[in-house]
XYZ file of C-alpha atoms in Angstrom:
731
model
C 111.001 82.841 68.516
C 108.335 81.802 71.024
C 105.611 79.235 70.352
C 102.177 80.860 70.459
C 99.264 78.700 69.373
C 95.552 78.291 69.963
C 94.267 75.349 71.961
C 93.075 72.507 69.673
C 89.419 73.161 70.557
C 89.536 76.667 68.999
C 92.326 76.252 66.425
C 89.856 75.576 63.590
C 87.781 78.724 64.243
C 89.252 80.945 61.537
C 86.312 82.807 59.957
C 84.346 85.694 61.497
C 81.214 83.527 61.325
C 82.903 80.814 63.421
C 84.051 83.390 65.957
C 80.569 84.913 66.231
C 79.134 81.522 67.246
C 81.789 80.935 69.902
C 80.342 81.021 73.406
C 82.005 80.654 76.767
C 83.918 82.538 79.430
C 87.518 83.049 80.491
C 88.707 82.982 84.096
C 92.080 84.730 84.185
C 94.743 85.424 86.774
C 94.879 89.032 88.054
C 97.229 91.452 86.251
C 100.882 90.908 87.168
C 104.374 91.602 85.841
C 105.468 88.017 85.067
C 106.195 87.837 81.335
C 106.762 84.086 81.258
C 103.768 82.735 83.175
C 100.026 82.902 82.625
C 97.227 81.029 84.356
C 93.687 81.029 83.007
C 90.881 78.716 81.973
C 88.349 78.872 79.155
C 84.929 77.347 79.739
C 83.200 76.402 76.460
C 79.862 74.892 75.539
C 80.528 71.307 74.418
C 78.063 68.503 73.700
C 75.238 70.100 75.659
C 77.485 70.742 78.659
C 80.465 72.830 79.660
C 84.122 71.952 79.262
C 86.907 73.718 81.143
C 90.143 74.091 79.178
C 93.500 75.315 80.514
C 95.198 78.384 79.035
C 98.924 78.971 79.482
C 101.636 81.314 78.123
C 101.430 79.600 74.712
C 97.951 81.110 74.284
C 98.916 84.630 75.461
C 100.130 87.232 72.966
C 101.831 90.056 74.822
C 101.407 93.673 73.855
C 104.228 94.571 71.473
C 104.656 91.027 70.126
C 105.342 90.496 66.413
C 103.729 87.679 64.406
C 106.188 85.578 62.393
C 104.529 82.534 60.838
C 100.975 83.794 60.309
C 99.625 87.051 58.836
C 96.787 87.436 61.368
C 95.119 85.914 64.416
C 91.753 86.174 66.162
C 91.937 86.830 69.875
C 90.201 88.187 72.932
C 91.699 90.943 75.086
C 92.387 89.916 78.684
C 94.476 92.890 79.910
C 94.413 96.513 78.746
C 96.289 99.736 79.427
C 98.384 99.753 82.574
C 97.228 96.217 83.413
C 99.174 94.685 80.517
C 102.303 92.743 81.422
C 104.449 95.048 79.287
C 103.283 98.164 81.141
C 103.729 96.472 84.506
C 107.329 95.765 83.525
C 107.906 99.301 82.244
C 109.695 100.454 85.376
C 112.992 102.262 85.584
C 116.069 100.422 86.794
C 116.109 100.830 90.597
C 118.321 103.672 91.813
C 121.320 102.421 93.755
C 123.394 104.669 96.010
C 127.115 104.442 95.373
C 129.833 104.497 98.017
C 131.030 107.874 96.686
C 127.532 109.350 96.958
C 127.182 108.134 100.537
C 130.584 109.615 101.408
C 129.701 112.932 99.738
C 126.480 113.089 101.770
C 128.505 112.682 104.976
C 131.020 115.307 103.845
C 128.242 117.751 102.979
C 126.853 117.307 106.486
C 130.342 117.957 107.867
C 130.605 121.120 105.762
C 127.196 122.112 107.101
C 128.597 121.686 110.608
C 131.629 123.810 109.684
C 129.265 126.460 108.274
C 127.370 126.559 111.569
C 130.650 126.761 113.514
C 131.958 129.638 111.376
C 128.664 131.497 111.759
C 128.736 131.039 115.550
C 132.386 132.167 115.797
C 131.684 135.252 113.685
C 128.527 136.079 115.686
C 130.373 135.767 118.995
C 133.198 137.850 117.507
C 130.746 140.673 116.738
C 129.410 140.661 120.322
C 132.949 140.674 121.735
C 133.957 143.506 119.402
C 130.945 145.577 120.490
C 131.697 144.942 124.163
C 135.447 145.615 124.079
C 135.950 148.139 121.295
C 132.605 149.869 120.966
C 133.740 153.041 122.788
C 137.069 153.179 120.966
C 135.305 152.960 117.600
C 132.819 155.723 118.407
C 132.661 156.636 114.726
C 130.762 153.383 114.003
C 127.835 154.615 116.097
C 127.369 151.334 118.010
C 124.088 151.491 119.861
C 123.275 149.356 122.914
C 121.436 146.205 121.790
C 120.046 143.025 123.318
C 122.886 140.451 123.241
C 120.702 137.462 122.368
C 118.837 139.286 119.647
C 122.071 140.589 118.142
C 123.627 137.091 118.219
C 120.812 135.552 116.194
C 120.824 138.476 113.784
C 124.571 138.089 113.264
C 124.260 134.304 112.993
C 121.862 134.456 110.047
C 123.886 137.234 108.418
C 127.020 135.123 108.582
C 125.081 132.006 107.512
C 124.135 133.784 104.288
C 127.670 135.136 103.941
C 129.317 131.689 104.171
C 126.479 129.592 102.745
C 128.259 128.825 99.474
C 130.878 126.954 101.480
C 128.388 124.065 101.213
C 128.474 123.349 97.458
C 124.830 122.723 96.571
C 125.723 122.839 92.866
C 128.079 119.888 93.456
C 125.202 117.399 93.129
C 124.128 118.831 89.783
C 127.725 118.782 88.573
C 128.180 115.143 89.646
C 125.043 114.040 87.782
C 126.059 115.852 84.591
C 129.564 114.380 84.725
C 128.217 110.856 85.317
C 125.872 111.287 82.371
C 128.792 112.182 80.097
C 130.907 109.366 81.511
C 128.100 106.955 80.602
C 128.055 108.389 77.071
C 131.822 107.837 76.790
C 131.335 104.185 77.785
C 128.471 103.683 75.330
C 130.441 105.256 72.470
C 133.683 103.325 73.058
C 134.393 101.308 69.908
C 136.687 98.953 71.844
C 133.627 97.530 73.619
C 131.384 97.537 70.547
C 130.576 94.113 69.053
C 130.293 94.552 65.311
C 129.016 91.020 64.556
C 125.687 91.793 66.217
C 125.930 95.606 66.028
C 125.793 95.789 69.832
C 127.438 98.682 71.708
C 127.830 98.908 75.457
C 124.800 100.503 77.078
C 124.746 102.247 80.467
C 121.148 101.933 81.581
C 121.929 104.007 84.667
C 124.702 106.586 84.898
C 124.700 106.719 88.694
C 127.012 103.707 89.118
C 129.875 104.446 86.723
C 132.441 105.164 89.449
C 131.493 101.928 91.246
C 132.963 100.052 88.287
C 136.391 101.155 89.449
C 135.970 99.768 92.985
C 134.764 96.213 92.283
C 136.287 93.552 94.551
C 134.103 90.530 93.709
C 132.689 89.369 90.367
C 129.897 86.762 90.294
C 129.585 85.270 86.830
C 127.271 82.842 85.105
C 129.024 80.372 82.779
C 126.820 79.473 79.822
C 126.482 82.435 77.468
C 128.633 84.616 79.703
C 132.005 82.871 79.669
C 130.982 80.659 76.749
C 129.498 81.491 73.331
C 126.160 79.748 73.961
C 126.500 78.314 70.450
C 125.863 74.626 71.098
C 127.094 71.769 68.924
C 126.122 68.120 69.412
C 129.447 66.290 69.803
C 129.052 62.937 71.561
C 126.472 60.533 72.913
C 126.322 57.457 75.079
C 123.598 55.018 73.982
C 123.055 51.725 75.797
C 126.509 52.049 77.338
C 128.258 52.563 73.973
C 129.921 55.852 73.038
C 129.465 57.611 69.701
C 131.052 60.869 68.528
C 131.206 63.061 65.436
C 135.008 63.146 65.566
C 136.970 60.297 67.144
C 140.730 60.489 67.811
C 142.578 57.528 66.327
C 143.878 56.400 69.713
C 140.316 56.190 71.069
C 138.547 54.700 68.054
C 136.683 51.462 68.810
C 137.649 48.447 66.740
C 135.397 45.911 68.454
C 131.791 45.125 67.669
C 130.421 45.723 71.152
C 131.967 49.150 71.717
C 133.029 48.292 75.249
C 136.402 49.859 74.557
C 136.801 53.102 72.644
C 134.331 55.237 70.714
C 132.371 54.658 67.501
C 131.808 57.545 65.120
C 128.279 58.640 64.268
C 128.337 56.809 60.939
C 128.315 53.515 62.861
C 124.964 54.431 64.439
C 122.970 53.617 61.304
C 124.533 50.147 61.165
C 123.950 49.515 64.869
C 120.380 50.815 64.592
C 119.597 47.901 62.283
C 121.985 45.129 63.293
C 122.880 45.402 66.959
C 121.377 44.166 70.247
C 120.940 47.814 71.272
C 119.005 48.703 68.082
C 115.716 49.261 69.931
C 117.350 51.565 72.483
C 119.136 53.504 69.723
C 115.790 54.026 67.981
C 114.117 55.269 71.170
C 117.116 57.501 71.967
C 117.010 59.236 68.585
C 113.207 59.416 68.664
C 113.426 61.198 72.020
C 115.943 63.703 70.624
C 113.699 64.500 67.663
C 110.380 64.741 69.561
C 110.946 65.775 73.197
C 111.383 69.551 72.787
C 109.567 72.826 72.063
C 111.451 73.658 68.860
C 109.596 75.225 65.911
C 110.600 74.183 62.360
C 110.649 76.980 59.775
C 110.819 76.055 56.090
C 112.789 78.566 54.050
C 111.567 79.003 50.468
C 114.770 80.877 49.604
C 116.972 77.902 50.524
C 115.190 75.200 48.589
C 112.799 74.235 51.371
C 115.537 73.708 53.954
C 114.229 73.585 57.509
C 115.568 76.067 60.057
C 114.876 75.286 63.702
C 113.799 78.054 66.088
C 114.579 76.948 69.644
C 113.880 78.624 72.977
C 117.321 77.510 74.180
C 120.505 76.693 72.226
C 120.686 73.270 73.935
C 117.381 72.150 72.420
C 118.362 73.441 68.999
C 121.662 71.547 69.135
C 119.953 68.274 70.122
C 117.381 68.528 67.321
C 120.112 69.396 64.803
C 122.104 66.441 66.128
C 119.159 64.099 65.598
C 118.891 65.352 62.004
C 122.532 64.461 61.319
C 121.795 60.979 62.674
C 118.838 60.430 60.331
C 115.914 61.473 62.581
C 114.576 64.701 61.106
C 111.952 66.781 62.896
C 109.755 68.201 60.111
C 106.485 69.580 61.515
C 104.683 70.550 64.698
C 100.914 70.607 65.141
C 98.959 71.520 68.275
C 98.544 67.836 69.189
C 101.272 66.015 67.274
C 104.793 66.178 65.897
C 106.041 64.753 62.634
C 109.503 63.257 62.178
C 111.213 61.699 59.193
C 113.322 58.594 59.885
C 115.585 57.861 56.933
C 112.922 59.113 54.505
C 109.940 57.511 56.278
C 107.522 59.962 57.936
C 106.150 59.122 61.380
C 103.547 61.050 63.361
C 103.559 61.047 67.168
C 100.367 62.128 68.920
C 101.263 64.563 71.713
C 99.245 63.743 74.833
C 100.947 65.921 77.462
C 104.031 68.038 78.134
C 105.674 68.421 81.549
C 107.768 71.486 80.885
C 111.312 72.203 82.006
C 111.988 74.643 84.819
C 114.978 75.397 87.025
C 113.484 73.467 89.947
C 112.592 70.278 88.020
C 115.743 70.364 85.847
C 114.035 68.055 83.345
C 111.388 67.971 80.619
C 108.965 65.173 79.765
C 106.677 64.618 76.802
C 104.059 61.875 76.585
C 103.233 60.542 73.122
C 101.027 57.928 71.564
C 103.567 56.435 69.215
C 102.880 55.020 65.720
C 102.827 51.495 67.195
C 99.893 52.551 69.432
C 101.829 52.474 72.709
C 101.987 55.408 75.108
C 105.536 56.428 76.006
C 106.892 59.059 78.356
C 110.166 60.548 77.104
C 112.256 62.496 79.611
C 115.515 64.419 79.337
C 117.288 66.354 82.067
C 120.198 66.659 84.452
C 121.800 63.396 85.492
C 121.017 64.022 89.168
C 117.245 64.115 88.601
C 117.043 61.392 85.927
C 119.118 58.774 87.757
C 116.999 58.964 90.905
C 113.856 58.256 88.863
C 115.082 55.090 87.155
C 113.447 51.701 87.599
C 115.127 48.570 88.920
C 116.256 46.992 85.637
C 118.795 49.423 84.146
C 121.965 47.654 82.975
C 123.620 50.723 81.431
C 123.766 53.063 84.445
C 127.371 52.372 85.425
C 128.724 52.730 81.879
C 126.670 55.880 81.270
C 127.927 57.471 84.501
C 131.498 56.776 83.462
C 130.857 58.373 80.080
C 129.219 61.389 81.756
C 132.349 61.923 83.833
C 134.489 61.752 80.694
C 132.278 64.275 78.902
C 132.302 66.621 81.882
C 136.096 66.348 82.128
C 136.232 67.588 78.520
C 134.037 70.569 79.437
C 130.972 69.290 77.564
C 127.400 69.976 78.702
C 125.570 66.755 79.489
C 121.973 65.539 79.606
C 120.537 62.136 80.475
C 117.734 60.620 78.382
C 115.194 58.124 79.696
C 111.878 56.563 78.672
C 109.062 54.424 79.990
C 105.969 52.811 78.511
C 102.807 53.968 80.275
C 99.805 51.608 80.515
C 96.528 53.041 79.164
C 94.729 52.852 82.515
C 97.555 54.547 84.390
C 97.702 57.309 81.805
C 93.929 57.959 81.997
C 94.103 58.277 85.786
C 97.137 60.522 85.590
C 95.618 62.683 82.849
C 92.712 63.599 85.139
C 95.145 64.750 87.825
C 97.242 66.632 85.271
C 94.207 68.385 83.748
C 93.014 69.465 87.194
C 96.454 70.920 87.884
C 96.509 72.602 84.459
C 93.180 74.365 85.127
C 94.271 75.732 88.503
C 94.034 79.524 88.701
C 95.390 81.354 91.700
C 99.155 81.454 91.539
C 100.045 77.844 92.363
C 99.412 76.191 88.979
C 103.128 75.579 88.372
C 103.487 73.889 91.749
C 100.446 71.682 91.161
C 101.663 70.705 87.685
C 105.092 69.810 89.081
C 103.389 67.549 91.622
C 101.333 65.934 88.860
C 104.449 65.362 86.746
C 106.104 63.536 89.647
C 103.308 60.957 89.518
C 104.291 59.729 86.058
C 108.032 60.464 85.990
C 109.247 57.267 87.638
C 110.519 53.779 86.770
C 112.340 55.108 83.715
C 114.610 53.058 81.490
C 117.906 54.864 80.934
C 118.593 55.251 77.216
C 121.846 57.161 77.421
C 123.338 60.640 77.569
C 124.262 63.496 75.252
C 127.312 65.762 75.263
C 127.120 69.252 73.786
C 130.084 71.547 73.218
C 129.835 75.214 74.166
C 133.083 76.991 73.311
C 134.634 79.749 75.395
C 134.176 83.288 74.121
C 137.214 85.010 72.646
C 139.440 86.681 75.210
C 137.866 85.130 78.310
C 141.064 83.539 79.733
C 143.080 86.751 79.308
C 140.275 88.824 80.811
C 139.940 86.621 83.889
C 143.716 86.510 84.381
C 143.944 90.315 84.136
C 141.051 90.868 86.552
C 142.568 88.448 89.064
C 145.921 90.216 88.724
C 144.089 93.450 89.572
C 143.006 91.862 92.863
C 139.421 91.065 91.890
C 138.039 87.723 93.083
C 135.863 85.844 90.598
C 133.102 83.402 91.552
C 131.483 81.298 88.811
C 127.912 80.155 89.503
C 126.670 77.544 87.023
C 124.035 74.868 86.638
C 126.497 72.444 85.012
C 128.044 69.310 86.495
C 131.005 69.663 88.837
C 133.467 68.119 86.378
C 132.261 70.379 83.542
C 132.536 73.458 85.745
C 136.079 72.549 86.850
C 137.135 71.892 83.252
C 135.767 75.245 82.086
C 137.462 76.868 85.081
C 140.760 75.397 83.900
C 140.128 76.453 80.285
C 139.387 80.067 81.177
C 142.323 80.318 83.633
C 140.044 80.827 86.610
C 141.836 77.922 88.264
C 145.202 76.420 87.383
C 146.947 73.074 87.720
C 149.037 74.240 90.676
C 145.971 75.310 92.678
C 144.653 73.288 95.579
C 140.974 72.479 94.925
C 138.762 72.446 98.021
C 135.794 70.316 96.897
C 132.557 70.237 98.905
C 129.857 67.874 97.587
C 128.142 66.308 100.572
C 124.698 64.731 100.877
C 123.728 65.977 104.362
C 123.913 69.191 106.352
C 126.091 67.593 109.041
C 128.591 66.279 106.498
C 128.694 69.681 104.786
C 129.394 71.441 108.087
C 132.161 68.972 108.981
C 133.750 69.308 105.546
C 133.692 73.119 105.626
C 135.009 73.251 109.196
C 137.790 70.762 108.460
C 138.906 72.638 105.345
C 138.754 76.051 107.050
C 140.790 74.836 110.026
C 143.374 73.254 107.721
C 143.690 76.408 105.622
C 144.005 78.684 108.655
C 146.709 76.484 110.177
C 148.603 76.271 106.880
C 148.610 80.045 106.388
C 151.364 80.173 108.973
C 153.410 77.869 106.727
C 153.321 80.330 103.829
C 150.401 79.022 101.731
C 148.567 82.001 100.219
C 145.130 82.517 98.701
C 146.767 82.352 95.275
C 146.867 78.554 95.578
C 143.295 77.859 96.744
C 140.031 77.392 94.841
C 136.703 76.286 96.328
C 134.305 74.036 94.385
C 130.866 73.381 95.907
C 127.792 71.696 94.409
C 124.163 72.791 94.633
C 123.066 70.384 97.363
C 125.960 71.287 99.666
C 125.396 74.966 98.887
C 121.781 74.636 100.051
C 123.063 73.534 103.462
C 125.949 76.038 103.454
C 123.529 78.954 102.980
C 121.570 78.074 106.122
C 121.807 80.641 108.919
C 123.945 78.534 111.231
C 126.430 77.608 108.489
C 126.622 80.604 106.145
C 129.408 82.380 108.057
C 131.523 79.210 108.013
C 131.055 78.887 104.254
C 131.813 82.571 103.664
C 134.977 82.523 105.805
C 136.329 79.666 103.689
C 135.185 81.132 100.363
C 136.705 84.602 100.816
C 140.102 83.057 101.581
C 140.155 81.404 98.153
C 141.294 83.098 94.974
C 138.431 81.538 92.985
C 135.095 79.913 93.820
C 133.008 77.646 91.563
C 129.423 76.806 92.549
C 127.967 74.074 90.304
C 124.468 72.635 89.891
C 123.012 75.821 91.393
C 119.530 77.269 90.864
C 118.801 80.939 90.017
C 117.650 81.497 93.604
C 120.918 80.126 94.978
C 122.865 82.496 92.730
C 121.076 85.467 94.280
C 121.465 84.082 97.815
C 125.232 83.713 97.382
C 125.518 87.332 96.222
C 123.352 88.563 99.101
C 125.432 86.570 101.593
C 128.679 88.230 100.522
C 126.949 91.619 100.306
C 125.643 91.247 103.852
C 128.932 90.310 105.487
C 131.623 92.009 103.380
C 132.116 95.746 102.929
C 133.015 95.357 99.279
C 131.580 96.340 95.906
C 130.020 93.305 94.192
C 129.431 92.911 90.464
C 127.219 90.212 88.935
C 127.272 89.360 85.227
C 124.972 87.037 83.283
C 123.089 86.646 80.033
C 119.804 84.860 80.753
C 116.548 85.243 82.650
C 117.899 82.874 85.312
C 120.636 85.430 86.097
C 118.300 88.383 86.695
C 117.896 87.807 90.445
C 121.683 87.610 90.867
C 122.212 90.748 88.762
C 119.696 92.738 90.790
C 121.129 91.540 94.114
C 124.640 92.886 93.410
C 125.794 96.492 93.718
C 126.404 96.532 89.956
C 124.632 94.321 87.441
C 126.137 93.619 84.013
C 123.960 91.983 81.370
C 125.273 90.152 78.312
C 123.199 90.787 75.175
C 123.364 87.269 73.782
C 121.591 84.214 72.419
C 119.407 83.805 75.522
C 117.671 87.135 74.837
C 117.674 90.509 76.542
C 116.146 89.687 79.940
C 119.479 90.057 81.738
C 120.521 93.114 79.721
C 117.243 94.882 80.484
C 117.544 94.185 84.205
C 121.195 95.229 84.432
C 122.838 98.573 85.112
C 125.193 98.137 82.152
C 124.901 95.792 79.173
C 127.762 94.559 76.989
C 127.982 91.991 74.197
C 131.041 89.968 75.268
C 132.642 89.022 78.581
C 136.062 90.256 77.413
C 134.743 93.832 77.362
C 134.488 93.641 81.143
C 138.250 94.214 81.361
C 138.174 97.675 79.797
C 134.864 98.501 81.442
C 136.315 97.962 84.929
C 140.025 98.642 84.610
C 139.804 101.646 82.284
C 136.372 103.274 82.375
C 135.731 102.272 85.981
C 139.132 103.430 87.218
C 138.939 106.655 85.222
C 135.408 107.429 86.416
C 136.305 106.826 90.062
C 139.417 109.019 89.852
C 137.607 111.734 87.882
C 134.666 111.933 90.265
C 136.931 111.882 93.331
C 139.252 114.587 91.998
C 136.355 116.740 90.867
C 134.672 116.556 94.281
C 137.911 117.462 96.074
C 138.487 120.319 93.632
C 134.947 121.565 94.293
C 135.603 121.599 98.039
C 138.950 123.314 97.491
C 137.687 126.175 95.327
C 134.766 126.919 97.641
C 136.936 126.710 100.737
C 139.562 129.004 99.156
C 136.938 131.697 98.529
C 134.880 131.578 101.690
C 137.665 130.945 104.178
C 139.183 134.179 102.808
C 135.896 135.841 103.682
C 136.063 134.329 107.183
C 139.616 135.549 107.835
C 138.596 138.982 106.540
C 135.939 139.078 109.270
C 138.703 139.407 111.869
C 139.785 142.605 110.118
C 136.358 144.210 109.763
C 135.192 143.600 113.326
C 132.851 140.729 112.292
C 130.505 143.296 110.819
C 129.396 141.028 107.961
C 131.082 143.148 105.324
C 131.865 141.314 102.060
C 135.435 141.314 100.791
C 134.432 140.457 97.225
C 132.346 142.360 94.749
C 128.750 140.982 94.630
C 129.037 139.671 91.059
C 132.005 137.549 92.095
C 129.993 135.916 94.876
C 126.965 135.321 92.660
C 128.765 133.890 89.643
C 131.707 132.176 91.313
C 130.263 128.628 91.050
C 127.919 129.039 88.101
C 130.219 130.935 85.714
C 133.766 131.760 86.796
C 134.739 128.263 88.007
C 132.182 126.146 86.147
C 134.498 124.651 83.495
C 137.397 123.139 85.509
C 135.171 120.597 87.355
C 133.595 119.441 84.084
C 136.921 119.180 82.252
C 138.446 117.302 85.192
C 135.396 115.051 85.655
C 134.932 114.128 81.990
C 138.338 114.198 80.299
C 141.021 113.619 82.941
C 143.128 110.488 82.381
C 145.408 109.999 85.358
C 146.890 106.930 83.616
C 146.646 105.997 79.939
C 144.138 103.366 78.810
C 146.945 101.210 77.407
C 148.658 101.018 80.797
C 145.425 100.299 82.696
C 144.243 97.649 80.257
């Protein structure tokens, strides 16, 4: 569910009479294909003058959208027909040439060369026969002819005679077989997910045999290896840990919480009677207000509120705040309402600095019930910690807790806050409004710059830890794929410790593996680290250490340096030696760049698999893109060549359907060559017996219907139904 709402200045115009009196103009961006961005301004008459108001994706209803919480809306059309964003995205999945297709094209050219050679040999044979045996075979009535003219006449005669040696119908046969192979994949109940009624879907049938030749898999983590069903498990507030379930050996018995963990029930007590009470209040207020979640009240469930969140993380944090007594109850265009232990509080929303993959944080600015303006910010630890002010006594304890959470495989966020003076906010609001009314393609960049001006000198409140469980069958699937010789790279935006822990959980890496960790701050240090590790590995190979024992872990900052032109080959040489690679804290662009790097330097088939919009660039960069139809939506599935519902289905998709398809196509092509060669080489050898006269050995119907009727079924049966090894053995 996406938030779509009118700007406050027009939200109260609900009757036709109100709409008829509305005057103004809209300045909109030109038509484009971006579904998630929109830049426009509305200029309205206000108080005898004009007022320019920003419009963003929240005010844009796309063609094909369905209204959920209102029966009707008034609107103005900004794009029509082929200029709508939906139509501009209505393009077919790009056609990718497979290795088999490229090889077949070369072989067809070779057969064309053989056809020319046979025609030349037969034409020369006719001239030689005329010259040497013409008088002996007087009964054939050979007449003197021009040698050159006769050669060309014979050449084209023989060309037609042998032309079916080049199997033109092979291409049609291949396409039909691939189409049926795609149907077999889509109808396989073993890769059908009944919980969501989601079958596998081959969006393009041209790549089915590539599935059987994959050497590298590039996988996202959240929603791909994990369920993307988030649950709020632990928090660190003012340097004190709280959790929903606390093991007895870690339970805190002291009042200060310096040692051990309190359970969540202790929070209410500490919120009232503890030195950190004020920070606890701000922490929980941030959880319940700093988000884009929409509350839906269900009349069928006694008025219970259901939260519709754009991402599972936000939903889990809001649900977590509810369990801790801070209930988010309503959202208005310019305010949010929360209920704190039965007492309702309204926070006036002044501005939102939205999350994106570059900023890695989200900020909301409220005028709180006490009249003060506060900026609440949540985001990755790397971006929050560098924006803290000087007086932050809980940084060291929070960092230690973050490491503990990451070691348990939990997803972490840091929460921070600052009070903003009125004068500073007024000055900043002017800058922010100017950025918000920018039209021309750089609004997002200008708004990011404006956000930087107020996101500083934060007070660290604490951190959250969210659990995202592994999908069923992931460890077994990864182990099986690695046993099959496929190398798996995991590209994730999570912390290094979280990524390593998940890698251990899913059997991507094991305890006996040597971890090569690269997390440097500068390009020079990154180069030295990579060079040192590569030299050590190459020297140790002679001592018997194999790739089975190596795994590379690199963070986003080091990866930025490693992908530079002068360092990328060094990074790749080290990475391909390792059995597994984990890239953490990476952006969507970096995911695509890693795939393109391997694609550029390695002659191997690459597969990328992901579930969210941030995986689309990676999916499209690989030879084969697999999309997971999951909680994050269908952006990845729509951009992929094949979509599945669970990561574990990848095993049968590659090891059974992929292997079968590759063997079937290969055998069918070879059979096609064989049957055509058997027929037309017989015709060629017969030419030596008939004096290269161009006489046909077969009856004309045989020649005409040989490929289209008499031998049409064996290639299809072989290409669609052949199982060179049983599915049980392959899987």
